Short mmCIF file of C-alpha atoms and ligand atoms in Angstrom, two decimals:
data_model
loop_
_atom_site.label_atom_id
_atom_site.label_comp_id
_atom_site.label_asym_id
_atom_site.label_seq_id
_atom_site.Cartn_x
_atom_site.Cartn_y
_atom_site.Cartn_z
CA UNK A 28 0.04 0.04 0.00
CA UNK A 29 1.21 3.43 -0.80
CA UNK A 30 2.54 5.10 2.41
CA UNK A 31 2.34 8.62 1.13
CA UNK A 32 -1.33 9.36 1.10
CA UNK A 33 -2.62 12.22 -0.99
CA UNK A 34 -5.06 14.55 0.59
CA UNK A 35 -7.62 16.38 -1.46
CA UNK A 36 -8.33 18.93 1.09
CA UNK A 37 -4.70 20.46 1.12
CA UNK A 38 -3.04 18.85 -1.78
CA UNK A 39 -0.23 17.30 0.29
CA UNK A 40 1.13 13.90 0.59
CA UNK A 41 1.10 12.59 4.25
CA UNK A 42 2.83 9.47 5.78
CA UNK A 43 -0.50 8.24 6.96
CA UNK A 44 0.63 5.19 8.86
CA UNK A 45 3.02 7.16 10.98
CA UNK A 46 0.60 10.10 11.68
CA UNK A 47 -2.22 7.74 12.61
CA UNK A 48 -0.16 5.85 15.05
CA UNK A 49 1.80 8.70 16.52
CA UNK A 50 1.12 9.77 20.18
CA UNK A 51 3.47 12.84 19.69
CA UNK A 52 1.36 14.90 17.08
CA UNK A 53 3.64 13.97 14.27
CA UNK A 54 3.57 15.95 11.05
CA UNK A 55 5.33 14.19 8.11
CA UNK A 56 4.83 14.52 4.51
CA UNK A 57 5.59 15.88 0.99
CA UNK A 58 4.25 18.78 -0.83
CA UNK A 59 3.13 18.67 -4.46
CA UNK A 60 3.25 21.29 -7.11
CA UNK A 61 -0.42 22.07 -6.68
CA UNK A 62 -2.12 25.08 -4.92
CA UNK A 63 0.51 27.67 -4.96
CA UNK A 64 1.07 31.24 -6.30
CA UNK A 65 4.10 30.92 -8.66
CA UNK A 66 3.73 31.11 -12.31
CA UNK A 67 5.33 29.73 -15.53
CA UNK A 68 7.87 27.20 -14.97
CA UNK A 69 7.40 27.44 -11.37
CA UNK A 70 3.55 26.88 -11.44
CA UNK A 71 2.53 26.78 -8.78
CA UNK A 72 3.76 25.70 -5.04
CA UNK A 73 7.33 26.33 -5.72
CA UNK A 74 9.06 26.47 -2.26
CA UNK A 75 12.65 27.08 -3.37
CA UNK A 76 14.42 30.44 -3.61
CA UNK A 77 17.46 29.36 -5.53
CA UNK A 78 15.59 28.18 -8.81
CA UNK A 79 15.00 31.58 -10.42
CA UNK A 80 11.44 32.18 -9.30
CA UNK A 81 10.00 35.46 -8.16
CA UNK A 82 10.93 35.86 -4.52
CA UNK A 83 7.63 37.30 -3.37
CA UNK A 84 5.81 34.36 -4.95
CA UNK A 85 8.02 31.98 -2.79
CA UNK A 86 7.53 33.75 0.29
CA UNK A 87 3.65 33.59 -0.33
CA UNK A 88 3.97 29.99 -1.07
CA UNK A 89 5.89 29.18 2.21
CA UNK A 90 3.25 31.34 4.13
CA UNK A 91 0.59 29.21 2.46
CA UNK A 92 2.30 25.96 3.49
CA UNK A 93 2.55 27.29 7.04
CA UNK A 94 -1.20 27.96 7.11
CA UNK A 95 -2.15 24.61 5.68
CA UNK A 96 0.10 22.72 8.20
CA UNK A 97 -1.00 25.08 10.96
CA UNK A 98 2.75 25.51 11.86
CA UNK A 99 4.02 29.04 12.47
CA UNK A 100 6.32 30.19 9.71
CA UNK A 101 9.27 30.79 12.26
CA UNK A 102 9.04 27.09 13.31
CA UNK A 103 9.94 25.91 9.98
CA UNK A 104 13.62 25.38 9.21
CA UNK A 105 14.99 25.66 5.63
CA UNK A 106 18.47 25.05 4.54
CA UNK A 107 20.74 25.45 1.56
CA UNK A 108 21.53 22.02 0.07
CA UNK A 109 24.75 21.16 -1.42
CA UNK A 110 24.58 17.45 -2.30
CA UNK A 111 26.97 16.62 0.67
CA UNK A 112 26.64 14.32 3.67
CA UNK A 113 26.89 17.03 6.36
CA UNK A 114 24.40 16.67 8.98
CA UNK A 115 23.05 19.08 11.61
CA UNK A 116 21.15 18.79 14.74
CA UNK A 117 18.57 21.72 15.09
CA UNK A 118 17.00 23.28 18.04
CA UNK A 119 14.76 26.31 18.69
CA UNK A 120 17.85 28.44 18.81
CA UNK A 121 18.41 27.70 15.11
CA UNK A 122 14.73 29.18 14.35
CA UNK A 123 15.80 32.52 15.61
CA UNK A 124 16.92 33.42 12.23
CA UNK A 125 14.54 34.75 9.63
CA UNK A 126 12.73 31.76 7.76
CA UNK A 127 14.45 32.56 4.52
CA UNK A 128 18.04 32.62 5.78
CA UNK A 129 18.79 29.23 4.49
CA UNK A 130 21.75 30.45 2.63
CA UNK A 131 23.63 30.42 5.98
CA UNK A 132 23.40 26.55 6.24
CA UNK A 133 25.25 24.29 3.60
CA UNK A 134 24.08 20.87 4.72
CA UNK A 135 21.87 18.01 3.38
CA UNK A 136 20.63 16.30 6.65
CA UNK A 137 18.91 17.74 9.63
CA UNK A 138 17.27 16.39 12.62
CA UNK A 139 15.78 17.37 15.94
CA UNK A 140 14.82 16.05 19.39
CA UNK A 141 12.73 19.22 20.27
CA UNK A 142 8.96 19.59 19.70
CA UNK A 143 7.62 22.44 17.50
CA UNK A 144 10.63 22.47 15.18
CA UNK A 145 9.76 21.48 11.64
CA UNK A 146 12.60 20.15 9.59
CA UNK A 147 12.11 20.80 5.82
CA UNK A 148 14.26 19.95 2.90
CA UNK A 149 13.67 20.79 -0.92
CA UNK A 150 13.32 18.34 -3.68
CA UNK A 151 12.79 17.79 -7.50
CA UNK A 152 13.90 14.14 -8.19
CA UNK A 153 16.41 13.63 -5.33
CA UNK A 154 15.39 11.09 -2.61
CA UNK A 155 13.88 12.27 0.56
CA UNK A 156 14.82 9.99 3.45
CA UNK A 157 12.74 10.42 6.70
CA UNK A 158 13.91 9.13 10.12
CA UNK A 159 11.53 8.78 13.11
CA UNK A 160 12.22 7.30 16.37
CA UNK A 161 8.86 7.55 18.11
CA UNK A 162 9.59 6.44 21.75
CA UNK A 163 12.18 9.39 22.26
CA UNK A 164 10.90 11.13 20.10
CA UNK A 165 13.52 12.23 17.41
CA UNK A 166 12.79 13.19 13.76
CA UNK A 167 14.95 13.95 10.80
CA UNK A 168 15.37 14.13 7.06
CA UNK A 169 18.22 13.71 4.54
CA UNK A 170 18.54 14.86 0.99
CA UNK A 171 19.90 12.03 -1.06
CA UNK A 172 20.69 12.56 -4.66
CA UNK A 173 23.16 10.31 -6.02
CA UNK A 174 26.04 12.19 -4.53
CA UNK A 175 24.38 11.94 -1.01
CA UNK A 176 23.44 8.41 -1.47
CA UNK A 177 26.81 7.13 -2.49
CA UNK A 178 28.23 9.46 0.35
CA UNK A 179 26.20 7.32 2.71
CA UNK A 180 24.25 10.38 4.00
CA UNK A 181 21.62 8.05 5.68
CA UNK A 182 24.44 6.14 7.57
CA UNK A 183 25.74 9.59 8.66
CA UNK A 184 22.26 10.57 9.76
CA UNK A 185 21.85 7.52 11.99
CA UNK A 186 25.34 8.08 13.36
CA UNK A 187 24.66 11.69 14.28
CA UNK A 188 21.21 10.87 15.72
CA UNK A 189 22.69 8.21 17.71
CA UNK A 190 23.75 10.89 20.32
CA UNK A 191 20.03 11.51 21.00
CA UNK A 192 19.40 7.62 21.34
CA UNK A 193 18.32 6.78 18.01
CA UNK A 194 18.95 2.98 17.29
CA UNK A 195 19.15 1.46 13.82
CA UNK A 196 17.30 -1.51 14.99
CA UNK A 197 14.30 0.41 15.88
CA UNK A 198 14.17 3.59 13.90
CA UNK A 199 11.24 3.86 11.51
CA UNK A 200 12.26 5.09 8.01
CA UNK A 201 10.35 6.26 5.03
CA UNK A 202 11.68 6.76 1.50
CA UNK A 203 9.65 9.55 -0.14
CA UNK A 204 8.72 10.62 -3.83
CA UNK A 205 11.75 10.84 -6.04
CA UNK A 206 12.84 9.79 -9.69
CA UNK A 207 12.38 6.06 -10.36
CA UNK A 208 14.78 3.55 -11.64
CA UNK A 209 13.22 3.77 -15.11
CA UNK A 210 13.42 7.67 -15.48
CA UNK A 211 17.01 8.09 -13.95
CA UNK A 212 19.63 7.71 -16.54
CA UNK A 213 23.11 8.29 -15.71
CA UNK A 214 26.63 7.87 -17.03
CA UNK A 215 29.61 5.71 -16.21
CA UNK A 216 30.94 8.63 -13.84
CA UNK A 217 27.97 8.27 -11.48
CA UNK A 218 28.03 4.50 -11.86
CA UNK A 219 31.73 4.13 -10.90
CA UNK A 220 30.77 5.72 -7.45
CA UNK A 221 28.10 3.09 -6.45
CA UNK A 222 29.80 0.58 -4.09
CA UNK A 223 30.22 -3.00 -5.83
CA UNK A 224 27.91 -4.58 -3.32
CA UNK A 225 25.07 -2.56 -4.67
CA UNK A 226 25.60 -3.29 -8.35
CA UNK A 227 22.12 -4.70 -8.56
CA UNK A 228 20.62 -1.33 -8.26
CA UNK A 229 21.47 -0.28 -11.75
CA UNK A 230 21.01 -1.62 -15.28
CA UNK A 231 23.16 -0.92 -18.46
CA UNK A 232 21.20 -0.10 -21.69
CA UNK A 233 23.29 0.64 -24.64
CA UNK A 234 25.75 3.43 -23.58
CA UNK A 235 23.88 4.60 -20.52
CA UNK A 236 22.74 3.26 -17.16
CA UNK A 237 19.60 3.47 -15.22
CA UNK A 238 19.99 3.78 -11.58
CA UNK A 239 17.41 2.95 -9.00
CA UNK A 240 18.08 5.35 -6.25
CA UNK A 241 15.12 4.33 -4.18
CA UNK A 242 16.55 0.78 -4.04
CA UNK A 243 20.12 1.91 -3.45
CA UNK A 244 19.05 3.87 -0.40
CA UNK A 245 16.87 1.03 0.77
CA UNK A 246 19.74 -1.35 0.64
CA UNK A 247 22.29 1.14 2.22
CA UNK A 248 19.77 1.50 5.17
CA UNK A 249 19.59 -2.21 5.55
CA UNK A 250 23.33 -2.32 5.50
CA UNK A 251 23.52 0.17 8.18
CA UNK A 252 21.43 -2.09 10.41
CA UNK A 253 17.85 -0.71 9.75
CA UNK A 254 15.29 -3.50 9.74
CA UNK A 255 13.63 -4.01 6.42
CA UNK A 256 10.10 -4.08 8.10
CA UNK A 257 10.78 -0.63 9.54
CA UNK A 258 11.26 0.96 6.05
CA UNK A 259 8.28 2.16 4.11
CA UNK A 260 8.82 3.27 0.39
CA UNK A 261 6.81 5.26 -2.03
CA UNK A 262 5.74 4.24 -5.45
CA UNK A 263 5.46 7.65 -6.70
CA UNK A 264 7.92 8.80 -9.31
CA UNK A 265 8.52 12.48 -9.54
CA UNK A 266 9.36 12.39 -13.28
CA UNK A 267 6.49 10.09 -14.08
CA UNK A 268 3.73 11.94 -12.33
CA UNK A 269 2.43 15.37 -13.01
CA UNK A 270 1.77 16.06 -9.31
CA UNK A 271 5.37 16.92 -8.93
CA UNK A 272 8.21 19.23 -10.17
CA UNK A 273 10.81 17.14 -11.92
CA UNK A 274 14.32 18.62 -12.61
CA UNK A 275 15.01 15.69 -14.95
CA UNK A 276 11.89 16.22 -16.99
CA UNK A 277 11.37 19.94 -16.94
CA UNK A 278 14.92 21.35 -16.41
CA UNK A 279 13.83 24.93 -15.08
CA UNK A 280 11.39 24.00 -12.33
CA UNK A 281 10.23 24.56 -8.82
CA UNK A 282 10.98 22.69 -5.67
CA UNK A 283 8.66 20.47 -3.45
CA UNK A 284 9.42 20.14 0.37
CA UNK A 285 9.56 17.07 2.43
CA UNK A 286 8.84 17.97 6.14
CA UNK A 287 8.76 16.30 9.43
CA UNK A 288 8.31 17.53 13.04
CA UNK A 289 6.28 16.72 16.24
CA UNK A 290 4.49 18.46 19.04
CA UNK A 291 2.22 20.70 16.89
CA UNK A 292 -1.46 21.44 17.56
CA UNK A 293 -3.76 19.37 15.42
ZN1 LIG B 6 9.75 7.44 -13.29
#
C-alpha cells in the first residue's frame, strides 16, 4: 500500500501510517506542485528560492504551507542543500533566524529532538529519506541525490542521531517521492561511485545506465542495520507523475518540500 497518502483538502502527501499511530502529534509529508502562487515554469507551489522564481511568490507559497500545516512560519527550518553528507542537529535557537536565511546553512541532513521544530528539505527528483524514532522522540530528513546516496548520508544521519538515542534496530524510516529507476539515466562517472555490493541497483542499456536510487537507499539503510520491516517506500516517481516538479523532465522548475516534526497542535 502506498505510504504517502494524497490529501484532496490540502493537496499534500502525508505519511499516514506514522501520523495515525503517533502519540506525539507528528507532522510528516511531502508537498506537491499544486495550490501555490508561482507562475510559468514554477507553477505553482514552488518552495525554493534558488531556482530563479520571483522571491515574493515563494514567500507567499511558504506562508501558504505554514497555514495549511498550522505551523508558524518561524517554526519551519529551511537550509541550502549542496549534495553533501553534512548533518546538523537543529534546536529552537536555530529558528531565531528569519525563515528565509537558508543560505547560511550548507548541509543536507537535519534532525531534531525538540518539539515544534519543523525540519524541511527541498526536492525535485532527489530522494527524501525520513527518520523517526517515536519512543524518544527524534525526527529528521536527509536529501539523497546520487552524491548524497553514495556518500552514505543516511548512515551519517543514523550515526549523528545516535547521540540522541536513535537506534538503527528500531528507527522507523520512509523513502519519499523521487525519480524512479526507469527515468533516472546516468553515465559511467556516476555508476563508478556506486559501491560494488550494490551493483544490482542499476542496469546498463546501450551506452547509458539506469540507476534505482530508491533501491540503493533502501539497501544502504539495511546494510546500516535498519530492519527491512521498519522501512516504508513510496511508489510515486516525481518524473512520471504530473503532481510533481521534476528537474530531469522539466529542467527549469520548482522545488517541493519534505517535512517532519512533532508536538504541533492538530
Ligand atoms: Zn519514473
